mmCIF file of C-alpha atoms in Angstrom:
data_model
loop_
_atom_site.group_PDB
_atom_site.id
_atom_site.type_symbol
_atom_site.label_atom_id
_atom_site.label_comp_id
_atom_site.label_asym_id
_atom_site.label_seq_id
_atom_site.Cartn_x
_atom_site.Cartn_y
_atom_site.Cartn_z
ATOM 1 C CA GLN A 677 -17.191 -29.363 21.279
ATOM 2 C CA LEU A 678 -14.181 -29.986 19.323
ATOM 3 C CA GLN A 679 -11.199 -30.149 21.652
ATOM 4 C CA LEU A 680 -7.527 -31.014 20.514
ATOM 5 C CA GLN A 681 -4.802 -32.376 21.802
ATOM 6 C CA GLU A 682 -1.092 -32.536 20.793
ATOM 7 C CA SER A 683 1.117 -35.387 22.096
ATOM 8 C CA GLY A 684 4.295 -35.852 22.111
ATOM 9 C CA PRO A 685 8.038 -37.939 23.437
ATOM 10 C CA GLY A 686 9.484 -35.125 24.810
ATOM 11 C CA PRO A 687 13.148 -33.242 24.232
ATOM 12 C CA VAL A 688 14.303 -33.388 20.495
ATOM 13 C CA ARG A 689 18.673 -33.338 20.536
ATOM 14 C CA PRO A 690 19.545 -31.021 17.260
ATOM 15 C CA SER A 691 19.774 -32.551 14.199
ATOM 16 C CA GLU A 692 16.621 -35.138 14.962
ATOM 17 C CA THR A 693 13.327 -34.745 14.199
ATOM 18 C CA LEU A 694 10.988 -33.400 16.153
ATOM 19 C CA SER A 695 7.671 -35.463 15.981
ATOM 20 C CA LEU A 696 3.884 -34.235 18.329
ATOM 21 C CA THR A 697 0.952 -36.117 16.855
ATOM 22 C CA CYS A 698 -3.363 -34.148 17.787
ATOM 23 C CA THR A 699 -6.234 -35.800 18.483
ATOM 24 C CA ALA A 700 -9.407 -34.688 17.884
ATOM 25 C CA SER A 701 -11.939 -35.404 20.039
ATOM 26 C CA GLY A 702 -15.512 -34.475 20.156
ATOM 27 C CA GLY A 703 -15.648 -33.870 16.209
ATOM 28 C CA SER A 704 -14.633 -35.795 12.649
ATOM 29 C CA ILE A 705 -11.449 -34.731 10.893
ATOM 30 C CA SER A 706 -13.072 -36.565 7.486
ATOM 31 C CA SER A 707 -14.460 -33.635 6.989
ATOM 32 C CA ASN A 708 -14.603 -31.412 4.102
ATOM 33 C CA SER A 709 -15.246 -28.006 6.042
ATOM 34 C CA TYR A 710 -11.905 -27.700 7.888
ATOM 35 C CA PHE A 711 -8.054 -27.705 7.519
ATOM 36 C CA TRP A 712 -5.963 -29.066 10.809
ATOM 37 C CA GLY A 713 -2.384 -27.191 11.361
ATOM 38 C CA TRP A 714 0.002 -26.648 13.342
ATOM 39 C CA ILE A 715 1.012 -23.240 15.101
ATOM 40 C CA ARG A 716 4.213 -22.120 17.018
ATOM 41 C CA GLN A 717 5.102 -19.867 19.592
ATOM 42 C CA SER A 718 9.014 -19.192 20.568
ATOM 43 C CA PRO A 719 10.732 -15.938 22.569
ATOM 44 C CA GLY A 720 11.944 -14.998 18.983
ATOM 45 C CA LEU A 721 9.515 -15.406 16.530
ATOM 46 C CA GLY A 722 6.117 -15.217 18.233
ATOM 47 C CA LEU A 723 3.254 -16.658 17.005
ATOM 48 C CA GLU A 724 4.325 -18.962 13.156
ATOM 49 C CA TRP A 725 2.401 -20.902 11.117
ATOM 50 C CA ILE A 726 3.646 -24.380 10.446
ATOM 51 C CA GLY A 727 0.997 -25.991 8.019
ATOM 52 C CA SER A 728 -2.194 -27.230 7.277
ATOM 53 C CA ILE A 729 -3.177 -30.322 5.960
ATOM 54 C CA TYR A 730 -7.054 -31.136 4.827
ATOM 55 C CA TYR A 731 -8.782 -34.486 5.025
ATOM 56 C CA SER A 732 -7.805 -35.378 1.983
ATOM 57 C CA GLY A 733 -3.924 -35.143 2.820
ATOM 58 C CA SER A 734 -3.255 -32.259 0.666
ATOM 59 C CA ALA A 735 -1.095 -30.001 2.280
ATOM 60 C CA ARG A 736 0.272 -26.717 2.806
ATOM 61 C CA TYR A 737 3.361 -25.828 4.401
ATOM 62 C CA ASN A 738 5.209 -22.081 5.586
ATOM 63 C CA PRO A 739 7.886 -21.651 3.069
ATOM 64 C CA SER A 740 10.399 -20.942 5.821
ATOM 65 C CA LEU A 741 10.225 -24.272 7.059
ATOM 66 C CA ARG A 742 8.721 -26.191 3.780
ATOM 67 C CA SER A 743 12.161 -27.882 3.492
ATOM 68 C CA ARG A 744 12.169 -29.490 6.692
ATOM 69 C CA VAL A 745 8.627 -30.419 8.092
ATOM 70 C CA THR A 746 5.570 -32.723 6.666
ATOM 71 C CA ILE A 747 2.045 -32.662 8.061
ATOM 72 C CA SER A 748 -0.022 -36.239 7.902
ATOM 73 C CA ILE A 749 -3.099 -36.736 8.577
ATOM 74 C CA ASP A 750 -4.618 -40.152 10.444
ATOM 75 C CA THR A 751 -8.566 -39.794 9.643
ATOM 76 C CA SER A 752 -8.889 -44.017 11.122
ATOM 77 C CA ASN A 753 -7.707 -42.554 14.256
ATOM 78 C CA ASN A 754 -8.567 -38.771 14.341
ATOM 79 C CA GLN A 755 -5.457 -38.043 14.118
ATOM 80 C CA PHE A 756 -3.180 -35.635 12.287
ATOM 81 C CA SER A 757 1.027 -35.000 12.757
ATOM 82 C CA LEU A 758 3.891 -33.123 12.241
ATOM 83 C CA ASN A 759 7.241 -34.115 11.699
ATOM 84 C CA LEU A 760 9.847 -31.400 11.449
ATOM 85 C CA ASN A 761 13.633 -32.799 11.028
ATOM 86 C CA SER A 762 16.997 -31.678 11.671
ATOM 87 C CA VAL A 763 16.173 -29.404 14.423
ATOM 88 C CA THR A 764 17.831 -26.552 16.604
ATOM 89 C CA ALA A 765 17.613 -24.641 19.451
ATOM 90 C CA ALA A 766 15.786 -22.103 16.897
ATOM 91 C CA ASP A 767 13.055 -24.831 16.588
ATOM 92 C CA THR A 768 12.437 -24.798 21.329
ATOM 93 C CA ALA A 769 8.707 -23.291 21.009
ATOM 94 C CA VAL A 770 5.525 -24.037 22.240
ATOM 95 C CA TYR A 771 3.369 -25.565 19.393
ATOM 96 C CA PHE A 772 -0.435 -25.227 18.803
ATOM 97 C CA CYS A 773 -2.509 -28.143 16.613
ATOM 98 C CA VAL A 774 -5.632 -25.899 15.324
ATOM 99 C CA ARG A 775 -8.148 -26.095 13.220
ATOM 100 C CA SER A 776 -9.233 -23.852 10.552
ATOM 101 C CA PRO A 777 -13.008 -23.288 8.957
ATOM 102 C CA GLY A 778 -14.048 -23.003 5.780
ATOM 103 C CA GLY A 779 -12.509 -25.316 3.851
ATOM 104 C CA LEU A 780 -10.055 -22.450 3.620
ATOM 105 C CA ILE A 781 -6.128 -22.750 3.653
ATOM 106 C CA ALA A 782 -5.985 -19.127 4.259
ATOM 107 C CA ALA A 783 -7.924 -18.365 7.449
ATOM 108 C CA HIS A 784 -8.494 -17.915 10.952
ATOM 109 C CA PHE A 785 -8.719 -20.893 13.497
ATOM 110 C CA ASP A 786 -11.459 -21.287 15.709
ATOM 111 C CA TYR A 787 -10.169 -24.750 17.766
ATOM 112 C CA TRP A 788 -6.587 -24.542 19.696
ATOM 113 C CA GLY A 789 -4.863 -26.977 21.396
ATOM 114 C CA ARG A 790 -3.061 -26.258 24.490
ATOM 115 C CA GLY A 791 0.217 -26.664 23.322
ATOM 116 C CA ALA A 792 2.894 -28.378 23.835
ATOM 117 C CA LEU A 793 6.575 -27.304 24.891
ATOM 118 C CA VAL A 794 9.593 -28.490 23.256
ATOM 119 C CA THR A 795 12.849 -28.273 23.875
ATOM 120 C CA VAL A 796 15.299 -29.028 21.237
ATOM 121 C CA SER A 797 18.635 -29.530 23.955
ATOM 122 C CA SER A 798 21.585 -31.711 23.662
ATOM 123 C CA ASP B 463 4.822 -11.999 3.182
ATOM 124 C CA ILE B 464 2.983 -9.871 4.738
ATOM 125 C CA GLN B 465 3.909 -8.045 7.920
ATOM 126 C CA MET B 466 1.710 -7.725 10.568
ATOM 127 C CA THR B 467 2.771 -4.744 13.483
ATOM 128 C CA GLN B 468 0.598 -4.481 16.150
ATOM 129 C CA SER B 469 1.578 -1.627 19.322
ATOM 130 C CA PRO B 470 1.504 -1.297 22.092
ATOM 131 C CA SER B 471 3.566 -4.202 22.468
ATOM 132 C CA SER B 472 2.772 -3.768 26.270
ATOM 133 C CA LEU B 473 0.170 -1.810 27.600
ATOM 134 C CA SER B 474 -1.677 -1.462 31.762
ATOM 135 C CA ALA B 475 -4.994 -0.803 32.503
ATOM 136 C CA SER B 476 -7.289 -0.989 35.277
ATOM 137 C CA VAL B 477 -10.268 -3.091 35.387
ATOM 138 C CA GLY B 478 -12.904 -1.077 33.889
ATOM 139 C CA ASP B 479 -10.883 0.878 31.124
ATOM 140 C CA ARG B 480 -11.103 1.059 27.732
ATOM 141 C CA VAL B 481 -8.731 -0.446 25.829
ATOM 142 C CA THR B 482 -7.871 -0.935 22.544
ATOM 143 C CA ILE B 483 -5.353 -2.286 19.834
ATOM 144 C CA THR B 484 -3.933 -1.617 16.521
ATOM 145 C CA CYS B 485 -2.407 -3.777 14.078
ATOM 146 C CA ARG B 486 -1.674 -1.891 10.838
ATOM 147 C CA ALA B 487 -0.614 -4.711 7.548
ATOM 148 C CA SER B 488 1.984 -3.812 5.331
ATOM 149 C CA GLN B 489 -0.024 -4.511 2.357
ATOM 150 C CA ASN B 490 -3.678 -4.458 1.812
ATOM 151 C CA ILE B 491 -5.928 -7.387 3.088
ATOM 152 C CA LYS B 492 -9.145 -5.916 2.644
ATOM 153 C CA ASN B 493 -11.186 -7.520 6.382
ATOM 154 C CA TYR B 494 -9.139 -11.126 6.476
ATOM 155 C CA LEU B 495 -7.953 -10.003 9.754
ATOM 156 C CA ASN B 496 -8.330 -11.890 12.812
ATOM 157 C CA TRP B 497 -7.892 -11.518 16.270
ATOM 158 C CA TYR B 498 -6.695 -13.698 19.672
ATOM 159 C CA GLN B 499 -6.628 -14.153 22.816
ATOM 160 C CA LEU B 500 -3.798 -16.055 24.472
ATOM 161 C CA LYS B 501 -3.345 -17.172 28.389
ATOM 162 C CA LYS B 502 -0.719 -19.250 28.922
ATOM 163 C CA GLY B 503 -1.250 -22.676 29.790
ATOM 164 C CA GLU B 504 -5.087 -22.169 27.937
ATOM 165 C CA ALA B 505 -6.321 -22.932 24.305
ATOM 166 C CA PRO B 506 -5.729 -19.755 22.797
ATOM 167 C CA LYS B 507 -9.245 -18.133 21.580
ATOM 168 C CA VAL B 508 -10.398 -16.286 18.336
ATOM 169 C CA LEU B 509 -12.061 -13.730 19.404
ATOM 170 C CA ILE B 510 -13.491 -11.555 16.200
ATOM 171 C CA SER B 511 -12.429 -12.799 12.498
ATOM 172 C CA GLY B 512 -13.033 -11.092 9.281
ATOM 173 C CA ALA B 513 -11.836 -7.656 11.023
ATOM 174 C CA THR B 514 -15.252 -7.160 12.815
ATOM 175 C CA ASN B 515 -17.261 -10.231 13.392
ATOM 176 C CA LEU B 516 -17.714 -11.641 16.828
ATOM 177 C CA GLN B 517 -17.375 -15.096 17.291
ATOM 178 C CA SER B 518 -19.969 -16.846 19.470
ATOM 179 C CA GLY B 519 -19.835 -17.162 22.877
ATOM 180 C CA VAL B 520 -16.927 -14.037 23.194
ATOM 181 C CA PRO B 521 -18.855 -10.506 25.317
ATOM 182 C CA PHE B 522 -20.225 -7.587 23.136
ATOM 183 C CA ARG B 523 -17.743 -5.796 25.367
ATOM 184 C CA PHE B 524 -14.562 -6.996 22.400
ATOM 185 C CA SER B 525 -15.311 -5.235 19.005
ATOM 186 C CA GLY B 526 -13.252 -4.680 16.236
ATOM 187 C CA SER B 527 -13.019 -2.449 13.318
ATOM 188 C CA GLY B 528 -10.406 -1.571 10.835
ATOM 189 C CA SER B 529 -10.223 -2.346 6.563
ATOM 190 C CA GLY B 530 -7.564 -2.589 3.854
ATOM 191 C CA THR B 531 -4.329 -2.001 6.491
ATOM 192 C CA ASP B 532 -5.016 -0.545 9.634
ATOM 193 C CA PHE B 533 -7.128 -2.389 12.432
ATOM 194 C CA THR B 534 -8.932 -1.828 15.821
ATOM 195 C CA LEU B 535 -9.327 -4.372 18.892
ATOM 196 C CA THR B 536 -11.514 -2.646 21.742
ATOM 197 C CA ILE B 537 -12.112 -3.971 25.136
ATOM 198 C CA SER B 538 -14.895 -1.977 26.373
ATOM 199 C CA GLY B 539 -15.103 -2.022 29.995
ATOM 200 C CA LEU B 540 -12.125 -4.501 30.777
ATOM 201 C CA GLN B 541 -12.563 -6.817 32.993
ATOM 202 C CA PRO B 542 -10.028 -9.333 34.785
ATOM 203 C CA GLU B 543 -10.714 -12.076 32.762
ATOM 204 C CA ASP B 544 -9.020 -10.118 29.869
ATOM 205 C CA PHE B 545 -5.527 -9.880 31.230
ATOM 206 C CA ALA B 546 -3.627 -11.954 28.465
ATOM 207 C CA THR B 547 -1.475 -10.847 25.726
ATOM 208 C CA TYR B 548 -3.515 -10.166 22.242
ATOM 209 C CA TYR B 549 -2.623 -11.023 18.285
ATOM 210 C CA CYS B 550 -3.640 -10.187 15.161
ATOM 211 C CA GLN B 551 -3.748 -12.603 11.833
ATOM 212 C CA GLN B 552 -4.167 -11.933 8.401
ATOM 213 C CA SER B 553 -6.205 -14.489 7.110
ATOM 214 C CA TYR B 554 -5.528 -12.852 3.261
ATOM 215 C CA THR B 555 -2.482 -14.676 1.612
ATOM 216 C CA ILE B 556 -0.375 -18.110 2.571
ATOM 217 C CA PRO B 557 1.313 -18.205 4.542
ATOM 218 C CA VAL B 558 -1.117 -16.535 7.471
ATOM 219 C CA THR B 559 0.407 -14.344 9.386
ATOM 220 C CA PHE B 560 0.479 -12.541 13.143
ATOM 221 C CA GLY B 561 0.555 -9.666 15.110
ATOM 222 C CA GLY B 562 3.848 -9.478 17.591
ATOM 223 C CA GLY B 563 0.897 -9.819 20.622
ATOM 224 C CA THR B 564 0.413 -6.824 23.080
ATOM 225 C CA LYS B 565 0.704 -8.343 26.801
ATOM 226 C CA VAL B 566 -2.449 -6.350 28.842
ATOM 227 C CA GLU B 567 -1.215 -6.208 32.190
ATOM 228 C CA ILE B 568 -3.193 -4.994 35.829
ATOM 229 C CA LYS B 569 -2.331 -1.198 36.468
#
C-alpha cells in the first residue's frame, strides 16, 4: 500500500522560500504510470492544485503560481519536492503531496499524504 | 480556469439519512468529475472518479451521478464515520480545480 509523507523545516518568513519534500513508501515513483504532485488547502482559497511532475522530470504548474513554483523529483530516494519562493501570508496552508494515476496530468488523485501545515509569519 | 460550484456549503444530518451534494462546472467537463472526503488530520480519500466510478474499498452507500456540467454525490444511509467535508474536482483540463467543499455535520 502506497504511503506519502510530507516533511519540511517548519515556519517560513515572508519573502523567503517554502520547501517541502514528499517521501513515498510502499511503491516506486519511477513508474511511468503516475504523476506526482502538490495540492494546498487554505481558508481563503480552498483546495488548490499547485503542480505535478512525471518520473522523467517533466512538470506542469498552475498558472496562478507558475512564476514562483518548482517541483523536482529524486527517483533514487523515492522523493519529490516543492519549492515556492517569495512567500506571503497568503501562502499559509496545509500542503498535501498526491499521486495521479493513468499517466495523465489532468486526473484524479488516488493517494494523498496527511498534509503539512506551513505558516508564513515574521 | 473551470469554476466548480458546490452546494450546499454545509448541512446537518442524522445517522441513517440520505444526503445529496451537488457540484456544477462552469463549462462542459463530460464525466471528468471526482469526489473526495476530507477529515482533519487524515489523508484525504478519493470516493468516486469519472463521475460514477466507486473507488476500491469505498462503501456502496456512496454513489455519483451526472455528466456535462451538473453532478451529484449521494450518501444513502449516513454513518457516523461519514461526517466530514466533501469536495468535487474536475480533471477535464489543467489547472484541475476543486469545488468549495460541503461540510456534513451531525444534527
